[in-house]
PDB file of C-alpha atoms and ligand atoms in Angstrom:
ATOM      1  CA  UNK A   1       4.721 109.064  96.999  1.00 39.00           C
ATOM      2  CA  UNK A   2       7.646 111.023  98.471  1.00 41.00           C
ATOM      3  CA  UNK A   3       5.727 114.172  99.432  1.00 43.00           C
ATOM      4  CA  UNK A   4       3.088 113.970 102.190  1.00 47.00           C
ATOM      5  CA  UNK A   5       1.182 116.939 100.776  1.00 43.00           C
ATOM      6  CA  UNK A   6       0.506 114.907  97.646  1.00 42.00           C
ATOM      7  CA  UNK A   7      -0.589 111.637  99.143  1.00 45.00           C
ATOM      8  CA  UNK A   8      -4.203 112.212  98.129  1.00 46.00           C
ATOM      9  CA  UNK A   9      -3.399 114.178  95.065  1.00 54.00           C
ATOM     10  CA  UNK A  10      -4.571 113.008  91.628  1.00 62.00           C
ATOM     11  CA  UNK A  11      -1.309 113.486  89.839  1.00 77.00           C
ATOM     12  CA  UNK A  12       1.379 110.923  89.035  1.00 78.00           C
ATOM     13  CA  UNK A  13       4.482 113.172  89.237  1.00 81.00           C
ATOM     14  CA  UNK A  14       7.042 111.547  91.565  1.00 81.00           C
ATOM     15  CA  UNK A  15      10.750 111.583  92.172  1.00 80.00           C
ATOM     16  CA  UNK A  16      13.239 110.049  94.630  1.00 80.00           C
ATOM     17  CA  UNK A  17      15.353 113.017  95.700  1.00 80.00           C
ATOM     18  CA  UNK A  18      14.543 116.668  95.127  1.00 80.00           C
ATOM     19  CA  UNK A  19      18.146 117.702  94.384  1.00 81.00           C
ATOM     20  CA  UNK A  20      18.721 115.132  91.663  1.00 79.00           C
ATOM     21  CA  UNK A  21      15.279 115.788  90.239  1.00 76.00           C
ATOM     22  CA  UNK A  22      16.094 119.514  90.041  1.00 77.00           C
ATOM     23  CA  UNK A  23      19.356 118.650  88.234  1.00 78.00           C
ATOM     24  CA  UNK A  24      17.428 116.429  85.854  1.00 73.00           C
ATOM     25  CA  UNK A  25      14.733 118.992  85.067  1.00 75.00           C
ATOM     26  CA  UNK A  26      17.413 121.702  84.654  1.00 75.00           C
ATOM     27  CA  UNK A  27      19.387 119.552  82.169  1.00 78.00           C
ATOM     28  CA  UNK A  28      16.177 118.671  80.382  1.00 77.00           C
ATOM     29  CA  UNK A  29      15.291 122.374  79.995  1.00 72.00           C
ATOM     30  CA  UNK A  30      18.829 123.121  78.804  1.00 79.00           C
ATOM     31  CA  UNK A  31      18.783 120.326  76.215  1.00 75.00           C
ATOM     32  CA  UNK A  32      15.547 121.562  74.685  1.00 78.00           C
ATOM     33  CA  UNK A  33      16.041 125.312  75.045  1.00 82.00           C
ATOM     34  CA  UNK A  34      17.058 126.095  71.469  1.00 84.00           C
ATOM     35  CA  UNK A  35      14.277 123.881  70.014  1.00 86.00           C
ATOM     36  CA  UNK A  36      11.732 125.493  72.259  1.00 89.00           C
ATOM     37  CA  UNK A  37      12.837 128.897  71.146  1.00 89.00           C
ATOM     38  CA  UNK A  38      12.417 127.851  67.536  1.00 90.00           C
ATOM     39  CA  UNK A  39       9.056 126.272  68.349  1.00 93.00           C
ATOM     40  CA  UNK A  40       7.752 129.506  69.881  1.00 93.00           C
ATOM     41  CA  UNK A  41       9.167 131.574  67.015  1.00 93.00           C
ATOM     42  CA  UNK A  42       7.357 129.411  64.424  1.00 94.00           C
ATOM     43  CA  UNK A  43       4.048 129.987  66.187  1.00 94.00           C
ATOM     44  CA  UNK A  44       4.242 133.714  65.279  1.00 92.00           C
ATOM     45  CA  UNK A  45       2.780 134.895  68.562  1.00 95.00           C
ATOM     46  CA  UNK A  46       2.741 138.459  69.746  1.00 95.00           C
ATOM     47  CA  UNK A  47       5.502 139.407  72.212  1.00 94.00           C
ATOM     48  CA  UNK A  48       2.654 141.146  74.111  1.00 96.00           C
ATOM     49  CA  UNK A  49       0.824 137.832  74.611  1.00 97.00           C
ATOM     50  CA  UNK A  50      -0.762 136.896  77.956  1.00 98.00           C
ATOM     51  CA  UNK A  51       0.710 133.490  78.690  1.00 98.00           C
ATOM     52  CA  UNK A  52      -0.227 130.561  80.951  1.00 98.00           C
ATOM     53  CA  UNK A  53       2.483 128.091  81.886  1.00 98.00           C
ATOM     54  CA  UNK A  54       0.592 125.028  83.150  1.00 98.00           C
ATOM     55  CA  UNK A  55       2.636 122.826  85.493  1.00 97.00           C
ATOM     56  CA  UNK A  56       5.690 125.083  85.743  1.00 97.00           C
ATOM     57  CA  UNK A  57       7.456 122.901  88.349  1.00 95.00           C
ATOM     58  CA  UNK A  58      10.635 124.607  89.609  1.00 93.00           C
ATOM     59  CA  UNK A  59      10.464 127.187  86.804  1.00 95.00           C
ATOM     60  CA  UNK A  60      13.282 126.196  84.462  1.00 92.00           C
ATOM     61  CA  UNK A  61      11.336 127.242  81.401  1.00 93.00           C
ATOM     62  CA  UNK A  62       9.628 130.278  82.926  1.00 96.00           C
ATOM     63  CA  UNK A  63      12.578 132.571  82.179  1.00 93.00           C
ATOM     64  CA  UNK A  64      12.495 131.614  78.493  1.00 93.00           C
ATOM     65  CA  UNK A  65       8.749 132.356  78.327  1.00 96.00           C
ATOM     66  CA  UNK A  66       9.186 135.667  80.200  1.00 96.00           C
ATOM     67  CA  UNK A  67      11.976 136.701  77.759  1.00 94.00           C
ATOM     68  CA  UNK A  68      10.141 135.585  74.671  1.00 94.00           C
ATOM     69  CA  UNK A  69       6.943 137.401  75.724  1.00 96.00           C
ATOM     70  CA  UNK A  70       8.861 140.359  77.163  1.00 95.00           C
ATOM     71  CA  UNK A  71       6.084 142.878  76.497  1.00 97.00           C
ATOM     72  CA  UNK A  72       3.369 140.506  77.761  1.00 97.00           C
ATOM     73  CA  UNK A  73       3.039 138.557  80.997  1.00 97.00           C
ATOM     74  CA  UNK A  74       3.289 134.975  82.164  1.00 98.00           C
ATOM     75  CA  UNK A  75       1.129 133.234  84.791  1.00 98.00           C
ATOM     76  CA  UNK A  76       2.918 130.093  85.979  1.00 98.00           C
ATOM     77  CA  UNK A  77       0.853 127.503  87.857  1.00 98.00           C
ATOM     78  CA  UNK A  78       1.760 124.348  89.707  1.00 97.00           C
ATOM     79  CA  UNK A  79       0.154 122.062  92.298  1.00 95.00           C
ATOM     80  CA  UNK A  80       3.274 121.611  94.382  1.00 94.00           C
ATOM     81  CA  UNK A  81       4.104 124.342  96.884  1.00 94.00           C
ATOM     82  CA  UNK A  82       7.712 123.174  97.276  1.00 93.00           C
ATOM     83  CA  UNK A  83       8.408 123.429  93.537  1.00 93.00           C
ATOM     84  CA  UNK A  84       6.626 126.761  93.249  1.00 96.00           C
ATOM     85  CA  UNK A  85       8.880 128.165  95.981  1.00 95.00           C
ATOM     86  CA  UNK A  86      11.933 127.051  93.954  1.00 94.00           C
ATOM     87  CA  UNK A  87      10.430 128.579  90.819  1.00 96.00           C
ATOM     88  CA  UNK A  88       9.879 131.891  92.633  1.00 96.00           C
ATOM     89  CA  UNK A  89      13.453 131.956  93.920  1.00 95.00           C
ATOM     90  CA  UNK A  90      14.913 130.995  90.526  1.00 92.00           C
ATOM     91  CA  UNK A  91      12.932 133.704  88.696  1.00 95.00           C
ATOM     92  CA  UNK A  92      12.886 136.383  91.403  1.00 95.00           C
ATOM     93  CA  UNK A  93      14.226 139.060  89.044  1.00 95.00           C
ATOM     94  CA  UNK A  94      11.497 138.602  86.392  1.00 95.00           C
ATOM     95  CA  UNK A  95       8.998 141.450  86.364  1.00 94.00           C
ATOM     96  CA  UNK A  96       6.388 139.982  84.042  1.00 97.00           C
ATOM     97  CA  UNK A  97       5.771 136.632  85.815  1.00 98.00           C
ATOM     98  CA  UNK A  98       3.226 135.709  88.448  1.00 97.00           C
ATOM     99  CA  UNK A  99       3.392 132.302  90.213  1.00 97.00           C
ATOM    100  CA  UNK A 100       0.217 130.701  91.494  1.00 97.00           C
ATOM    101  CA  UNK A 101      -0.543 127.477  93.288  1.00 96.00           C
ATOM    102  CA  UNK A 102      -3.321 125.590  91.549  1.00 95.00           C
ATOM    103  CA  UNK A 103      -4.589 122.624  89.608  1.00 96.00           C
ATOM    104  CA  UNK A 104      -4.543 123.210  85.849  1.00 96.00           C
ATOM    105  CA  UNK A 105      -7.450 120.763  85.526  1.00 95.00           C
ATOM    106  CA  UNK A 106      -9.590 123.249  87.520  1.00 95.00           C
ATOM    107  CA  UNK A 107      -8.155 126.671  86.856  1.00 96.00           C
ATOM    108  CA  UNK A 108      -9.162 129.659  88.914  1.00 95.00           C
ATOM    109  CA  UNK A 109      -8.944 131.895  85.792  1.00 97.00           C
ATOM    110  CA  UNK A 110     -11.638 133.652  83.811  1.00 97.00           C
ATOM    111  CA  UNK A 111     -12.813 132.377  80.422  1.00 98.00           C
ATOM    112  CA  UNK A 112     -10.797 133.577  77.437  1.00 98.00           C
ATOM    113  CA  UNK A 113      -7.975 135.172  79.402  1.00 97.00           C
ATOM    114  CA  UNK A 114      -4.815 133.836  77.679  1.00 98.00           C
ATOM    115  CA  UNK A 115      -3.337 134.192  74.172  1.00 98.00           C
ATOM    116  CA  UNK A 116      -0.926 131.295  74.641  1.00 98.00           C
ATOM    117  CA  UNK A 117      -0.824 128.284  76.934  1.00 98.00           C
ATOM    118  CA  UNK A 118       2.312 126.156  77.328  1.00 98.00           C
ATOM    119  CA  UNK A 119       2.087 122.794  79.055  1.00 98.00           C
ATOM    120  CA  UNK A 120       5.462 121.066  79.131  1.00 96.00           C
ATOM    121  CA  UNK A 121       5.883 117.510  80.336  1.00 95.00           C
ATOM    122  CA  UNK A 122       2.967 117.812  82.729  1.00 96.00           C
ATOM    123  CA  UNK A 123      -0.121 116.477  80.861  1.00 97.00           C
ATOM    124  CA  UNK A 124       1.351 112.940  81.136  1.00 96.00           C
ATOM    125  CA  UNK A 125       0.850 113.240  84.910  1.00 95.00           C
ATOM    126  CA  UNK A 126      -2.935 113.859  85.060  1.00 95.00           C
ATOM    127  CA  UNK A 127      -5.632 111.190  85.189  1.00 94.00           C
ATOM    128  CA  UNK A 128      -8.013 113.000  82.861  1.00 95.00           C
ATOM    129  CA  UNK A 129      -6.040 114.848  80.154  1.00 97.00           C
ATOM    130  CA  UNK A 130      -9.202 115.685  78.146  1.00 97.00           C
ATOM    131  CA  UNK A 131     -10.586 117.504  81.217  1.00 96.00           C
ATOM    132  CA  UNK A 132      -7.301 119.479  81.436  1.00 97.00           C
ATOM    133  CA  UNK A 133      -7.344 120.304  77.719  1.00 98.00           C
ATOM    134  CA  UNK A 134     -10.982 121.427  77.945  1.00 98.00           C
ATOM    135  CA  UNK A 135      -9.970 123.721  80.794  1.00 98.00           C
ATOM    136  CA  UNK A 136      -7.109 125.106  78.666  1.00 98.00           C
ATOM    137  CA  UNK A 137      -9.620 125.696  75.863  1.00 98.00           C
ATOM    138  CA  UNK A 138     -11.972 127.522  78.256  1.00 98.00           C
ATOM    139  CA  UNK A 139      -9.316 129.975  79.396  1.00 98.00           C
ATOM    140  CA  UNK A 140      -7.785 130.436  75.928  1.00 98.00           C
ATOM    141  CA  UNK A 141      -8.902 133.507  73.943  1.00 97.00           C
ATOM    142  CA  UNK A 142     -10.537 132.964  70.547  1.00 96.00           C
ATOM    143  CA  UNK A 143      -7.653 132.692  68.054  1.00 95.00           C
ATOM    144  CA  UNK A 144      -5.346 131.724  70.944  1.00 97.00           C
ATOM    145  CA  UNK A 145      -2.738 128.906  70.806  1.00 97.00           C
ATOM    146  CA  UNK A 146      -2.088 125.910  73.028  1.00 98.00           C
ATOM    147  CA  UNK A 147       1.189 124.034  72.917  1.00 98.00           C
ATOM    148  CA  UNK A 148       1.548 120.737  74.817  1.00 98.00           C
ATOM    149  CA  UNK A 149       4.873 118.947  74.758  1.00 97.00           C
ATOM    150  CA  UNK A 150       5.262 115.429  76.168  1.00 96.00           C
ATOM    151  CA  UNK A 151       6.903 112.027  75.837  1.00 95.00           C
ATOM    152  CA  UNK A 152       6.075 108.558  74.595  1.00 96.00           C
ATOM    153  CA  UNK A 153       8.207 105.756  76.019  1.00 94.00           C
ATOM    154  CA  UNK A 154       7.742 103.623  72.891  1.00 93.00           C
ATOM    155  CA  UNK A 155       9.803 106.244  70.993  1.00 94.00           C
ATOM    156  CA  UNK A 156      12.977 105.283  72.895  1.00 92.00           C
ATOM    157  CA  UNK A 157      15.537 103.545  70.666  1.00 92.00           C
ATOM    158  CA  UNK A 158      18.668 102.355  72.425  1.00 92.00           C
ATOM    159  CA  UNK A 159      21.695 100.216  71.555  1.00 91.00           C
ATOM    160  CA  UNK A 160      22.548  98.114  73.541  1.00 91.00           C
ATOM    161  CA  UNK A 161      18.886  97.596  74.188  1.00 84.00           C
ATOM    162  CA  UNK A 162      18.083  94.412  76.106  1.00 74.00           C
ATOM    163  CA  UNK A 163      14.721  93.056  77.072  1.00 75.00           C
ATOM    164  CA  UNK A 164      15.205  94.179  80.658  1.00 81.00           C
ATOM    165  CA  UNK A 165      15.284  97.832  79.713  1.00 85.00           C
ATOM    166  CA  UNK A 166      12.019  97.582  77.865  1.00 87.00           C
ATOM    167  CA  UNK A 167      10.445  95.633  80.759  1.00 91.00           C
ATOM    168  CA  UNK A 168      11.677  98.211  83.268  1.00 91.00           C
ATOM    169  CA  UNK A 169      10.285 101.101  81.266  1.00 91.00           C
ATOM    170  CA  UNK A 170       7.008  99.236  80.885  1.00 94.00           C
ATOM    171  CA  UNK A 171       6.864  98.598  84.660  1.00 93.00           C
ATOM    172  CA  UNK A 172       7.546 102.260  85.412  1.00 93.00           C
ATOM    173  CA  UNK A 173       4.851 103.281  82.907  1.00 94.00           C
ATOM    174  CA  UNK A 174       2.397 100.816  84.470  1.00 94.00           C
ATOM    175  CA  UNK A 175       2.987 102.244  87.989  1.00 92.00           C
ATOM    176  CA  UNK A 176       2.596 105.748  86.651  1.00 91.00           C
ATOM    177  CA  UNK A 177      -0.647 104.720  84.988  1.00 94.00           C
ATOM    178  CA  UNK A 178      -1.880 103.327  88.327  1.00 93.00           C
ATOM    179  CA  UNK A 179      -1.194 106.779  89.833  1.00 90.00           C
ATOM    180  CA  UNK A 180      -3.162 108.403  87.026  1.00 92.00           C
ATOM    181  CA  UNK A 181      -0.485 109.250  84.468  1.00 94.00           C
ATOM    182  CA  UNK A 182       0.417 108.140  80.946  1.00 96.00           C
ATOM    183  CA  UNK A 183       3.985 107.628  79.655  1.00 95.00           C
ATOM    184  CA  UNK A 184       2.595 106.898  76.187  1.00 97.00           C
ATOM    185  CA  UNK A 185       0.628 110.120  75.865  1.00 98.00           C
ATOM    186  CA  UNK A 186       2.702 111.488  72.925  1.00 98.00           C
ATOM    187  CA  UNK A 187       0.883 109.555  70.227  1.00 98.00           C
ATOM    188  CA  UNK A 188      -2.466 110.359  71.813  1.00 98.00           C
ATOM    189  CA  UNK A 189      -2.090 114.146  71.887  1.00 98.00           C
ATOM    190  CA  UNK A 190      -3.767 114.744  68.534  1.00 98.00           C
ATOM    191  CA  UNK A 191      -6.829 112.666  69.505  1.00 98.00           C
ATOM    192  CA  UNK A 192      -7.017 114.168  72.994  1.00 98.00           C
ATOM    193  CA  UNK A 193      -6.929 117.741  71.653  1.00 98.00           C
ATOM    194  CA  UNK A 194      -9.675 116.860  69.169  1.00 97.00           C
ATOM    195  CA  UNK A 195     -11.767 115.296  71.952  1.00 97.00           C
ATOM    196  CA  UNK A 196     -11.372 118.498  73.987  1.00 98.00           C
ATOM    197  CA  UNK A 197     -12.850 120.500  71.127  1.00 97.00           C
ATOM    198  CA  UNK A 198      -9.737 121.845  69.433  1.00 96.00           C
ATOM    199  CA  UNK A 199     -10.571 121.481  65.736  1.00 86.00           C
ATOM    200  CA  UNK A 200      -7.229 122.695  64.468  1.00 93.00           C
ATOM    201  CA  UNK A 201      -4.405 120.652  65.923  1.00 96.00           C
ATOM    202  CA  UNK A 202      -1.071 119.673  64.478  1.00 97.00           C
ATOM    203  CA  UNK A 203       1.518 117.419  66.119  1.00 97.00           C
ATOM    204  CA  UNK A 204       5.224 117.875  65.548  1.00 96.00           C
ATOM    205  CA  UNK A 205       7.899 115.288  66.407  1.00 96.00           C
ATOM    206  CA  UNK A 206      11.255 116.427  67.757  1.00 94.00           C
ATOM    207  CA  UNK A 207      14.015 113.820  67.901  1.00 93.00           C
ATOM    208  CA  UNK A 208      16.690 113.987  70.574  1.00 91.00           C
ATOM    209  CA  UNK A 209      19.766 111.850  69.921  1.00 92.00           C
ATOM    210  CA  UNK A 210      22.977 111.342  71.911  1.00 90.00           C
ATOM    211  CA  UNK A 211      25.748 112.331  69.480  1.00 87.00           C
ATOM    212  CA  UNK A 212      28.970 113.079  71.291  1.00 82.00           C
ATOM    213  CA  UNK A 213      30.008 114.547  74.629  1.00 81.00           C
ATOM    214  CA  UNK A 214      27.644 117.527  74.783  1.00 81.00           C
ATOM    215  CA  UNK A 215      24.510 115.387  74.377  1.00 85.00           C
ATOM    216  CA  UNK A 216      25.442 112.668  76.933  1.00 85.00           C
ATOM    217  CA  UNK A 217      23.225 114.369  79.455  1.00 84.00           C
ATOM    218  CA  UNK A 218      20.140 113.099  77.575  1.00 84.00           C
ATOM    219  CA  UNK A 219      20.675 109.687  79.092  1.00 85.00           C
ATOM    220  CA  UNK A 220      20.066 110.539  82.770  1.00 83.00           C
ATOM    221  CA  UNK A 221      17.496 113.168  81.701  1.00 82.00           C
ATOM    222  CA  UNK A 222      15.312 110.467  80.198  1.00 84.00           C
ATOM    223  CA  UNK A 223      15.816 107.536  82.526  1.00 87.00           C
ATOM    224  CA  UNK A 224      16.454 108.897  86.050  1.00 86.00           C
ATOM    225  CA  UNK A 225      12.858 110.162  86.261  1.00 87.00           C
ATOM    226  CA  UNK A 226      11.702 106.524  85.865  1.00 88.00           C
ATOM    227  CA  UNK A 227      13.388 105.368  89.094  1.00 90.00           C
ATOM    228  CA  UNK A 228      10.704 106.717  91.428  1.00 89.00           C
ATOM    229  CA  UNK A 229       8.189 104.342  89.866  1.00 92.00           C
ATOM    230  CA  UNK A 230      10.284 101.207  90.364  1.00 93.00           C
ATOM    231  CA  UNK A 231      10.970  98.981  93.338  1.00 93.00           C
ATOM    232  CA  UNK A 232      14.547  98.813  94.698  1.00 94.00           C
ATOM    233  CA  UNK A 233      15.482  95.667  92.730  1.00 94.00           C
ATOM    234  CA  UNK A 234      14.166  97.228  89.516  1.00 93.00           C
ATOM    235  CA  UNK A 235      15.916 100.512  90.321  1.00 93.00           C
ATOM    236  CA  UNK A 236      19.247  98.657  90.577  1.00 93.00           C
ATOM    237  CA  UNK A 237      18.548  96.843  87.239  1.00 92.00           C
ATOM    238  CA  UNK A 238      17.730 100.150  85.490  1.00 91.00           C
ATOM    239  CA  UNK A 239      20.843 101.749  86.959  1.00 91.00           C
ATOM    240  CA  UNK A 240      22.968  98.792  85.674  1.00 92.00           C
ATOM    241  CA  UNK A 241      21.434  99.092  82.221  1.00 92.00           C
ATOM    242  CA  UNK A 242      21.915 102.854  81.979  1.00 91.00           C
ATOM    243  CA  UNK A 243      25.515 102.434  83.147  1.00 92.00           C
ATOM    244  CA  UNK A 244      26.177  99.925  80.295  1.00 92.00           C
ATOM    245  CA  UNK A 245      24.439 102.216  77.814  1.00 92.00           C
ATOM    246  CA  UNK A 246      26.497 105.142  79.098  1.00 92.00           C
ATOM    247  CA  UNK A 247      29.722 103.143  78.544  1.00 94.00           C
ATOM    248  CA  UNK A 248      28.673 102.171  75.041  1.00 93.00           C
ATOM    249  CA  UNK A 249      27.708 105.764  74.185  1.00 92.00           C
ATOM    250  CA  UNK A 250      31.030 107.073  75.548  1.00 92.00           C
ATOM    251  CA  UNK A 251      32.935 104.512  73.469  1.00 93.00           C
ATOM    252  CA  UNK A 252      30.989 105.433  70.344  1.00 92.00           C
ATOM    253  CA  UNK A 253      29.419 101.965  70.019  1.00 93.00           C
ATOM    254  CA  UNK A 254      25.980 102.827  71.545  1.00 93.00           C
ATOM    255  CA  UNK A 255      22.957 104.738  70.427  1.00 94.00           C
ATOM    256  CA  UNK A 256      20.123 106.570  72.221  1.00 92.00           C
ATOM    257  CA  UNK A 257      17.291 108.490  70.696  1.00 94.00           C
ATOM    258  CA  UNK A 258      13.800 109.497  71.746  1.00 93.00           C
ATOM    259  CA  UNK A 259      11.039 111.802  70.523  1.00 95.00           C
ATOM    260  CA  UNK A 260       9.344 114.749  72.101  1.00 95.00           C
ATOM    261  CA  UNK A 261       5.827 115.315  70.833  1.00 97.00           C
ATOM    262  CA  UNK A 262       4.514 118.873  70.494  1.00 97.00           C
ATOM    263  CA  UNK A 263       0.816 119.339  69.872  1.00 98.00           C
ATOM    264  CA  UNK A 264      -0.123 122.798  68.666  1.00 98.00           C
ATOM    265  CA  UNK A 265      -3.813 123.594  68.881  1.00 98.00           C
ATOM    266  CA  UNK A 266      -5.635 126.776  67.893  1.00 96.00           C
ATOM    267  CA  UNK A 267      -8.941 127.873  69.308  1.00 96.00           C
TER     268      UNK A 267
HETATM  269  C1  SAM B 301       7.923 116.724  84.998  1.00 92.33           C
HETATM  270  S1  SAM B 301       7.456 118.194  85.862  1.00 92.33           S
HETATM  271  C2  SAM B 301       7.699 119.403  84.527  1.00 92.33           C
HETATM  272  C3  SAM B 301       7.911 120.775  85.065  1.00 92.33           C
HETATM  273  C4  SAM B 301       8.130 121.854  84.004  1.00 92.33           C
HETATM  274  N1  SAM B 301       7.009 122.005  83.139  1.00 92.33           N
HETATM  275  C5  SAM B 301       9.385 121.534  83.175  1.00 92.33           C
HETATM  276  O1  SAM B 301       9.209 121.157  82.023  1.00 92.33           O
HETATM  277  O2  SAM B 301      10.470 121.602  83.745  1.00 92.33           O
HETATM  278  C6  SAM B 301       5.654 118.128  85.922  1.00 92.33           C
HETATM  279  C7  SAM B 301       5.033 119.237  86.752  1.00 92.33           C
HETATM  280  O3  SAM B 301       3.640 119.243  86.519  1.00 92.33           O
HETATM  281  C8  SAM B 301       3.026 119.546  87.750  1.00 92.33           C
HETATM  282  N2  SAM B 301       1.631 119.100  87.690  1.00 92.33           N
HETATM  283  C9  SAM B 301       1.156 117.886  87.415  1.00 92.33           C
HETATM  284  N3  SAM B 301      -0.171 117.856  87.433  1.00 92.33           N
HETATM  285  C10 SAM B 301      -0.573 119.124  87.692  1.00 92.33           C
HETATM  286  C11 SAM B 301      -1.882 119.732  87.806  1.00 92.33           C
HETATM  287  N4  SAM B 301      -2.975 119.040  87.691  1.00 92.33           N
HETATM  288  N5  SAM B 301      -1.939 121.065  88.078  1.00 92.33           N
HETATM  289  C12 SAM B 301      -0.773 121.777  88.212  1.00 92.33           C
HETATM  290  N6  SAM B 301       0.448 121.232  88.125  1.00 92.33           N
HETATM  291  C13 SAM B 301       0.555 119.923  87.875  1.00 92.33           C
HETATM  292  C14 SAM B 301       3.879 118.812  88.765  1.00 92.33           C
HETATM  293  O4  SAM B 301       3.681 119.329  90.106  1.00 92.33           O
HETATM  294  C15 SAM B 301       5.260 119.064  88.250  1.00 92.33           C
HETATM  295  O5  SAM B 301       5.795 120.249  88.738  1.00 92.33           O
END
C-alpha cells in the first residue's frame, strides 16, 4: 500500500502515483458529469436537500453536488487525509460544503440526518459493503434516497481483447479482493441494498463507449487504476495491452465499452 497512514486500514483503494491518480479521477468525473447530472435530475430531489457524499476522494464530484443542491448543504467524507486536503483546496470557494475525515462504515452522524447520500466508486473498496449500506440507511431520513455507483470488471468489452487482458484484470481484482474490495460489485448492488434493509431498490446500467477522439480518455480512466494491484511484470503487460488497444481505437479498428452500475434505493 503506497500510503503509510493506510497500512492497517480496511479499505482496498490504492494507486501508484498521486498525480496520475488525480488526473485519472478528474477525467473520470469529467466523462460522467453529464450523465450524473441527468441521474440526479431524474431522482427529483429537492435543491434544499441535506446531502452526504460518502468517499469523496479529492472532491471532483463535490462541486457538482454543491451546485445541484445549491439551497441545501453537502457533507463530504473520506478516510484519507491527503485526498481530503486536495478536496478542500479544489472546492475552497463552495459555501455549502463541509469536509470531514471519517469512515463511512462507521459514521459519526446522527440517525436520519440526510435526504440524499451519494457513494461514487467507493463501495467497491470496503470489506463489508452491507455494513456500509446499513450505516447509510441509519443516517438517511425516512423517504430519503441513496445512490451508489460502481463498476463490474466483467462488463468490460474490448477489441482487440486477448486472454492476457482478462487474466490481468482478474489478477488485479483478486488482489483488490485480498485487500477487502470487490471489482465485481456492480451486479451485486441490488442484493446488497436489499440485505441492508432497503426494500425499494432499482439498478440502472450506464454504458460508456469509446467512440472517437473525445472519448479516448475512457481507456486510461478504466485501466490505469488497475496498475497498483499488479506486480511490475503484470504492470508492463497491461501497459502493452492498453497501448495496442489505444492504437486500434485511434485507427478506428478497436472497440472499448464498460458499464457503470447505479443503484437507487429509497428508505
Ligand atoms: C476511487 S476513489 C473515488 C473518489 C470519488 N468518489 C470520485 O468518484 O472521484 C475511492 C475513495 O473512497 C474512499 N474510501 C474508501 N473506503 C472508505 C471508507 N470506508 N470511508 C471513507 N472513505 C472511503 C477512498 O479513500 C477514496 O478516496
